[in-house]
Coordinates of C-alpha atoms in Angstrom, one line a residue:
M1 CA 0.0 0.0 0.0
R2 CA 2.9 2.4 0.8
R3 CA 4.2 1.8 -2.8
L4 CA 0.8 2.5 -4.4
F5 CA 0.4 5.8 -2.7
G6 CA 3.9 7.0 -3.2
R7 CA 5.7 6.7 0.1
G8 CA 8.9 5.5 -1.6
T9 CA 10.3 4.7 -5.0
D10 CA 12.5 1.9 -6.3
D11 CA 15.4 4.3 -6.7
G12 CA 15.3 5.3 -3.1
T13 CA 14.0 8.8 -3.6
S14 CA 11.1 10.2 -1.6
S15 CA 7.9 10.5 -3.4
R16 CA 5.5 12.1 -0.9
L17 CA 2.8 13.8 -2.8
P18 CA 3.2 17.6 -2.9
A19 CA 0.2 19.6 -1.7
D20 CA -0.5 20.8 -5.2
I21 CA -1.1 17.3 -6.4
W22 CA -3.8 16.8 -3.7
V23 CA -5.4 20.0 -5.0
L24 CA -5.4 18.6 -8.5
V25 CA -6.9 15.3 -7.3
A26 CA -9.7 17.1 -5.5
A27 CA -10.4 19.3 -8.5
A28 CA -10.3 16.3 -10.8
F29 CA -13.0 14.6 -8.7
A30 CA -15.3 17.6 -9.0
V31 CA -14.8 17.9 -12.8
A32 CA -15.3 14.2 -13.4
L33 CA -18.4 13.9 -11.3
G34 CA -20.0 16.7 -13.3
Y35 CA -18.9 15.3 -16.6
G36 CA -20.3 12.0 -15.7
L37 CA -23.7 13.6 -15.0
V38 CA -24.2 14.7 -18.6
A39 CA -22.5 11.8 -20.4
P40 CA -25.6 9.4 -20.4
V41 CA -28.1 12.1 -21.4
L42 CA -26.1 14.3 -23.9
P43 CA -26.7 12.1 -27.0
Q44 CA -30.4 11.7 -26.2
F45 CA -30.8 15.4 -25.4
A46 CA -29.4 16.0 -28.9
Q47 CA -31.9 13.5 -30.4
S48 CA -34.7 15.4 -28.7
F49 CA -34.3 18.0 -31.4
D50 CA -35.3 15.3 -34.0
V51 CA -31.8 14.6 -35.4
S52 CA -30.2 11.3 -36.5
V53 CA -27.7 9.1 -34.7
T54 CA -24.9 10.7 -36.7
A55 CA -26.0 14.3 -35.8
A56 CA -26.3 13.4 -32.1
S57 CA -22.8 12.0 -32.2
V58 CA -21.5 15.2 -33.7
V59 CA -22.5 17.0 -30.5
V60 CA -20.0 14.8 -28.6
S61 CA -17.4 15.3 -31.3
A62 CA -17.8 19.1 -31.2
F63 CA -16.5 19.3 -27.7
A64 CA -13.4 17.3 -28.7
F65 CA -13.0 19.4 -31.9
F66 CA -12.7 22.6 -30.0
R67 CA -10.3 21.0 -27.6
L68 CA -8.2 19.9 -30.6
V69 CA -8.1 23.3 -32.4
F70 CA -7.3 25.2 -29.2
A71 CA -4.7 22.7 -27.9
P72 CA -1.6 24.4 -29.4
A73 CA -2.7 27.7 -27.9
G74 CA -3.4 26.0 -24.6
G75 CA 0.1 24.6 -24.6
F76 CA 1.6 28.0 -25.4
L77 CA -0.4 29.6 -22.6
V78 CA 0.8 27.1 -20.1
D79 CA 4.5 27.5 -21.1
R80 CA 4.2 31.3 -21.0
L81 CA 1.7 32.1 -18.1
G82 CA 2.0 29.1 -15.8
E83 CA -0.5 26.5 -14.9
R84 CA -2.6 28.0 -12.1
W85 CA -4.4 30.8 -14.0
V86 CA -4.8 28.8 -17.2
Y87 CA -6.4 26.0 -15.2
M88 CA -8.9 28.3 -13.4
T89 CA -9.8 30.1 -16.6
G90 CA -10.5 26.9 -18.3
L91 CA -12.8 25.7 -15.6
V92 CA -14.8 28.9 -15.7
I93 CA -15.2 28.7 -19.5
V94 CA -16.5 25.1 -19.3
S95 CA -18.9 26.0 -16.5
V96 CA -20.4 28.9 -18.5
S97 CA -20.6 26.8 -21.6
T98 CA -22.3 23.9 -19.8
L99 CA -24.9 26.2 -18.3
A100 CA -25.6 27.6 -21.8
T101 CA -25.9 24.0 -23.2
G102 CA -28.5 23.2 -20.6
L103 CA -30.5 26.3 -21.8
A104 CA -30.2 25.5 -25.5
Q105 CA -33.4 25.8 -27.5
S106 CA -32.3 24.2 -30.7
Y107 CA -29.8 21.6 -32.0
W108 CA -27.5 24.3 -33.4
Q109 CA -27.4 26.2 -30.1
L110 CA -26.6 22.9 -28.3
L111 CA -23.8 22.1 -30.8
V112 CA -22.2 25.6 -30.5
F113 CA -22.5 25.9 -26.7
R114 CA -21.2 22.4 -26.1
G115 CA -18.3 22.9 -28.5
L116 CA -17.2 26.1 -26.9
G117 CA -16.7 24.2 -23.7
G118 CA -13.8 22.4 -25.4
L119 CA -11.7 25.6 -25.3
G120 CA -11.8 25.6 -21.5
S121 CA -11.4 21.9 -21.2
T122 CA -8.1 21.8 -23.1
M123 CA -6.8 24.6 -20.9
F124 CA -7.4 22.9 -17.6
T125 CA -6.4 19.4 -18.9
I126 CA -3.0 20.5 -20.3
S127 CA -2.4 22.6 -17.1
A128 CA -3.1 19.7 -14.8
M129 CA -0.8 17.3 -16.9
A130 CA 2.0 19.9 -16.9
L131 CA 1.9 20.2 -13.1
L132 CA 1.8 16.5 -12.6
T133 CA 4.8 16.1 -15.0
R134 CA 6.7 18.7 -13.1
L135 CA 5.9 17.5 -9.6
A136 CA 6.2 13.7 -10.0
P137 CA 9.6 12.2 -9.1
P138 CA 10.9 10.0 -12.0
G139 CA 10.5 6.8 -10.0
A140 CA 6.9 7.5 -9.1
R141 CA 5.4 9.0 -12.3
G142 CA 3.2 6.0 -13.0
R143 CA 1.9 5.9 -9.5
I144 CA 1.0 9.5 -9.4
M145 CA -0.7 9.4 -12.8
G146 CA -2.6 6.4 -11.5
F147 CA -3.6 8.1 -8.3
Y148 CA -4.8 11.2 -10.1
A149 CA -6.7 9.0 -12.6
T150 CA -8.3 7.1 -9.7
A151 CA -9.7 10.3 -8.2
F152 CA -11.0 11.3 -11.6
L153 CA -12.6 7.9 -12.1
I154 CA -14.3 7.9 -8.7
G155 CA -16.2 10.9 -10.0
N156 CA -17.0 9.1 -13.3
I157 CA -18.4 6.1 -11.4
G158 CA -21.0 8.1 -9.5
G159 CA -21.6 10.7 -12.2
P160 CA -23.3 8.6 -14.9
V161 CA -25.6 6.8 -12.4
L162 CA -26.6 10.1 -10.8
G163 CA -27.0 11.7 -14.2
G164 CA -29.4 9.0 -15.3
L165 CA -31.4 9.6 -12.1
L166 CA -31.4 13.4 -12.6
A167 CA -32.6 12.9 -16.1
E168 CA -35.9 11.8 -14.7
F169 CA -36.5 15.4 -13.6
G170 CA -35.6 16.6 -17.1
M171 CA -32.6 16.2 -19.4
R172 CA -31.5 19.7 -18.8
V173 CA -31.0 19.3 -15.0
P174 CA -27.6 17.4 -15.2
F175 CA -26.1 20.3 -17.2
F176 CA -27.0 22.8 -14.5
V177 CA -25.5 20.5 -11.8
Y178 CA -22.3 20.0 -13.9
S179 CA -21.9 23.8 -14.2
A180 CA -22.1 24.1 -10.4
S181 CA -19.6 21.3 -9.8
L182 CA -17.1 23.1 -12.1
L183 CA -17.4 26.3 -10.0
V184 CA -16.6 24.2 -6.9
A185 CA -13.5 22.9 -8.6
T186 CA -12.5 26.5 -9.5
A187 CA -12.9 27.6 -5.9
V188 CA -10.7 24.7 -4.7
V189 CA -7.9 25.6 -7.2
A190 CA -8.2 29.3 -6.5
V191 CA -7.8 28.8 -2.7
F192 CA -5.3 25.9 -2.5
L193 CA -3.2 25.6 -5.6
R194 CA 0.0 27.5 -4.8
G195 CA 2.0 27.9 -7.9
G196 CA 3.2 27.3 -11.4
R197 CA 6.0 25.2 -12.8
R198 CA 8.7 23.7 -10.6
R199 CA 12.2 24.9 -11.2
A200 CA 15.0 22.6 -12.4
P201 CA 16.5 20.4 -9.6
D202 CA 19.5 22.8 -9.4
D203 CA 18.1 26.1 -8.3
E204 CA 21.2 27.9 -9.5
T205 CA 20.7 26.6 -13.1
P206 CA 18.4 28.6 -15.4
E207 CA 15.4 26.7 -16.5
K208 CA 15.9 25.0 -19.9
E209 CA 14.0 25.9 -23.0
P210 CA 10.6 24.2 -23.4
L211 CA 10.8 20.8 -25.2
R212 CA 9.7 21.1 -28.8
V213 CA 7.3 18.6 -30.4
G214 CA 9.9 17.9 -33.1
E215 CA 12.4 16.7 -30.5
A216 CA 9.8 14.5 -28.8
L217 CA 8.9 12.9 -32.1
H218 CA 12.4 11.5 -32.3
H219 CA 11.5 9.2 -29.4
S220 CA 9.7 6.1 -30.5
G221 CA 8.0 5.9 -27.1
Y222 CA 6.3 9.3 -27.6
V223 CA 5.2 8.2 -31.1
A224 CA 3.6 5.1 -29.6
A225 CA 1.9 7.1 -26.9
L226 CA 0.4 9.3 -29.7
A227 CA -1.0 6.3 -31.5
S228 CA -2.5 4.7 -28.4
S229 CA -3.9 8.1 -27.3
F230 CA -5.7 8.5 -30.6
A231 CA -7.2 5.0 -30.4
N232 CA -8.1 5.4 -26.8
G233 CA -9.7 8.8 -27.5
W234 CA -11.7 7.2 -30.4
A235 CA -13.0 4.3 -28.3
S236 CA -13.1 5.6 -24.7
F237 CA -13.9 9.3 -25.0
G238 CA -15.8 9.3 -28.3
V239 CA -17.6 6.1 -29.1
R240 CA -18.2 5.1 -25.5
V241 CA -19.9 8.4 -24.7
A242 CA -21.7 8.9 -28.0
I243 CA -22.7 5.4 -29.2
V244 CA -23.1 3.3 -26.0
P245 CA -26.0 5.4 -24.7
L246 CA -27.7 5.1 -28.1
F247 CA -27.0 1.4 -28.3
A248 CA -28.6 1.0 -24.8
A249 CA -31.6 3.0 -25.7
A250 CA -32.2 1.1 -28.9
N251 CA -31.8 -2.4 -27.4
F252 CA -32.9 -2.2 -23.8
D253 CA -35.8 -0.7 -21.8
A254 CA -35.1 2.3 -19.5
G255 CA -32.5 3.6 -21.9
P256 CA -31.0 6.4 -19.8
G257 CA -30.7 4.2 -16.8
V258 CA -29.0 1.3 -18.7
A259 CA -26.7 3.8 -20.5
G260 CA -25.7 5.3 -17.1
T261 CA -25.0 1.8 -15.7
A262 CA -22.9 0.9 -18.7
L263 CA -20.8 4.1 -18.5
A264 CA -20.4 3.7 -14.8
S265 CA -19.3 0.0 -15.3
F266 CA -16.5 1.2 -17.6
A267 CA -15.4 3.6 -14.9
V268 CA -15.5 0.9 -12.3
G269 CA -13.3 -1.3 -14.4
T270 CA -10.8 1.4 -14.9
A271 CA -10.8 2.6 -11.3
S272 CA -10.2 -1.0 -10.0
V273 CA -6.8 -1.3 -11.8
V274 CA -5.5 2.1 -12.5
S275 CA -3.5 2.7 -9.3
A276 CA -1.9 -0.8 -9.5
A277 CA -1.2 -0.3 -13.2
G278 CA 0.6 2.9 -12.4
W279 CA 2.8 1.2 -9.8
L280 CA 3.5 -1.7 -12.2
S281 CA 4.5 0.7 -14.9
D282 CA 7.1 2.2 -12.5
R283 CA 8.4 -1.2 -11.7
Y284 CA 8.3 -3.0 -15.1
G285 CA 8.2 -0.2 -17.6
R286 CA 5.6 1.5 -19.7
R287 CA 5.5 -0.8 -22.7
P288 CA 4.2 -4.0 -21.1
L289 CA 1.3 -2.2 -19.5
A290 CA 0.4 -0.2 -22.6
I291 CA 0.4 -3.3 -24.8
G292 CA -1.7 -5.3 -22.3
G293 CA -4.2 -2.5 -21.8
L294 CA -4.7 -2.1 -25.5
L295 CA -5.2 -5.8 -26.1
V296 CA -7.9 -6.1 -23.3
S297 CA -9.6 -2.9 -24.2
G298 CA -9.7 -3.6 -27.9
S299 CA -11.1 -7.1 -27.5
A300 CA -13.8 -6.0 -25.0
T301 CA -14.8 -3.0 -27.2
A302 CA -15.3 -5.3 -30.2
L303 CA -17.6 -7.5 -28.2
L304 CA -19.9 -4.7 -27.0
G305 CA -22.0 -4.9 -30.2
W306 CA -22.8 -8.6 -29.5
C307 CA -24.2 -7.9 -26.1
D308 CA -27.9 -8.7 -26.0
T309 CA -28.5 -8.6 -22.2
V310 CA -27.8 -6.0 -19.6
P311 CA -25.4 -8.3 -17.6
L312 CA -23.3 -8.9 -20.8
L313 CA -23.2 -5.2 -21.6
V314 CA -22.0 -4.5 -18.1
A315 CA -19.4 -7.2 -18.2
A316 CA -18.0 -6.0 -21.5
S317 CA -18.0 -2.4 -20.3
V318 CA -16.1 -3.4 -17.1
A319 CA -13.5 -5.4 -19.2
A320 CA -13.0 -2.4 -21.6
G321 CA -12.6 -0.2 -18.6
V322 CA -9.9 -2.5 -17.1
G323 CA -8.0 -2.3 -20.4
A324 CA -8.2 1.5 -20.4
G325 CA -7.1 1.6 -16.8
V326 CA -4.0 -0.4 -17.5
L327 CA -3.2 1.7 -20.6
N328 CA -3.7 5.2 -19.4
P329 CA -1.1 5.7 -16.6
A330 CA 1.5 3.9 -18.7
Q331 CA 1.1 6.1 -21.7
Q332 CA 0.8 9.3 -19.7
A333 CA 3.9 8.4 -17.7
A334 CA 5.8 7.7 -20.9
V335 CA 5.1 11.2 -22.2
A336 CA 6.2 12.6 -18.8
D337 CA 9.4 10.5 -19.1
V338 CA 10.2 12.1 -22.5
I339 CA 9.6 15.6 -21.2
G340 CA 11.5 15.1 -18.0
P341 CA 11.3 17.2 -14.8
D342 CA 13.5 20.1 -15.8
R343 CA 11.8 21.3 -19.0
A344 CA 8.5 22.8 -19.8
G345 CA 6.5 20.6 -22.1
G346 CA 3.2 22.4 -22.7
K347 CA 3.2 21.9 -26.5
V348 CA 4.3 18.3 -26.2
L349 CA 1.5 17.6 -23.8
A350 CA -0.9 19.5 -26.1
S351 CA 0.1 17.3 -29.0
F352 CA -0.5 14.2 -26.9
Q353 CA -3.9 15.6 -25.9
M354 CA -4.7 16.5 -29.5
A355 CA -4.1 12.8 -30.6
S356 CA -6.8 11.8 -28.1
D357 CA -9.2 14.5 -29.1
S358 CA -8.7 13.7 -32.8
G359 CA -9.9 10.2 -32.1
A360 CA -12.8 11.5 -30.0
I361 CA -13.8 13.7 -32.9
L362 CA -13.6 11.1 -35.7
G363 CA -14.8 8.1 -33.7
P364 CA -18.4 9.1 -33.0
V365 CA -18.9 10.6 -36.5
L366 CA -17.4 7.7 -38.5
V367 CA -18.8 5.0 -36.2
G368 CA -22.2 6.8 -36.3
V369 CA -22.1 6.5 -40.1
V370 CA -21.1 2.8 -39.8
V371 CA -24.0 2.2 -37.3
D372 CA -26.5 3.9 -39.5
R373 CA -25.5 1.7 -42.5
F374 CA -24.4 -1.6 -41.0
G375 CA -25.5 -1.7 -37.3
Y376 CA -24.0 -1.4 -33.9
T377 CA -22.0 -4.7 -34.1
A378 CA -20.0 -3.3 -37.0
G379 CA -19.4 0.0 -35.3
F380 CA -18.0 -1.5 -32.1
S381 CA -15.9 -4.0 -34.2
V382 CA -14.2 -1.0 -36.0
S383 CA -13.4 0.6 -32.7
G384 CA -12.0 -2.5 -31.2
G385 CA -9.9 -3.2 -34.2
L386 CA -8.3 0.3 -34.0
L387 CA -7.3 -0.3 -30.4
L388 CA -5.7 -3.6 -31.3
A389 CA -3.8 -1.9 -34.2
A390 CA -2.3 0.6 -31.7
V391 CA -0.4 -2.3 -30.2
V392 CA 2.0 -2.3 -33.1
P393 CA 3.9 1.0 -32.4
W394 CA 4.4 -0.1 -28.8
L395 CA 5.9 -3.4 -29.9
V396 CA 8.7 -1.5 -31.7
A397 CA 9.0 1.4 -29.3
R398 CA 12.0 2.0 -27.0
E399 CA 11.1 1.9 -23.3
T400 CA 11.0 5.4 -21.8
H401 CA 11.3 4.5 -18.2
V402 CA 14.8 3.5 -17.1
R403 CA 15.0 2.4 -13.5
R404 CA 17.9 3.9 -11.6
T405 CA 20.1 1.5 -9.6
P406 CA 22.5 2.3 -6.9
T407 CA 26.2 2.3 -7.9
T408 CA 29.4 1.9 -5.8
T409 CA 29.7 5.6 -5.7
G410 CA 26.2 6.1 -4.3
E411 CA 24.9 7.8 -7.5

């Protein structure tokens, strides 16, 4: 247990969590809880304006699209202004956008308001990852990424179920509650988050120039992380949110409730393994965990379309969540390894996030087209196949995490 929560590292360095990480964990919980509230109702809210499955899926993609186009600017702002103010500004933007989404009176208003929230989302996402990269000791990066993800997923577990229940009072209600939860997260960050980037280990040494994306692309581990981030964004953040609720509504009674249960089951599967996966990636390297996570997630995602009972849907969702939980801390820690503790990496992190958002944009739209033409089984098979294909870059990638071992000189 001491290893999982960062009391020590394999290289003997202390890895007690700095106070700022606890702040990020608390804020992540508030954000995730609110996001989970709207996930099961958003596609059906879009369809209430008499649009097709593809059009409803575009609403989910719009959020990711705005995250994608603003990501380079978000990385630039983080490198230039520091993380704290960029983080808070992003939270406020998403809060206002979510409130407007809940008040939308037409499909096009819904599309625009939801999309604009992506601007703020990419700001606080890149800011949080930049802080975690800076503050995490090299021997504990996987564990800290896993711990942060666990807090985020605890919110995701309760959010969809609560969102399905709130939808009984009207599909707009979850958006209002989400907006309020983001304001709570903003208040937590404003009061308790103390600062921006950490200086290089040697305080007398000027901070190095930010790592350029071109430099990072020379590392095969970063390239592999981009590939798995794209596939994971496609399946976990795009297709799961946009298509699973519609699949549940089309095949099972009490659509919103079943959709919320399926989304929560995915989060339960992820949360059950993500902390241990982070520790294992610190001990055995990023590649084995990334490969294993992709294999499990891809296989389970492909099976979703064959589920004809609620227990089978829940089981497949849990398995897909387990795969994502094994993958995520490993690929995030790999990116942090490439950046290192003494260089800013806002643009490198932004590119990594852009890969995920690109998948989240294309996934719902293209899979929506496949579903409209060939059915849900084909749509989920395409998504599972993409996750399995992302294994290939990791098989040839160089390991990013090199464990430090004591030498006779004590280095």
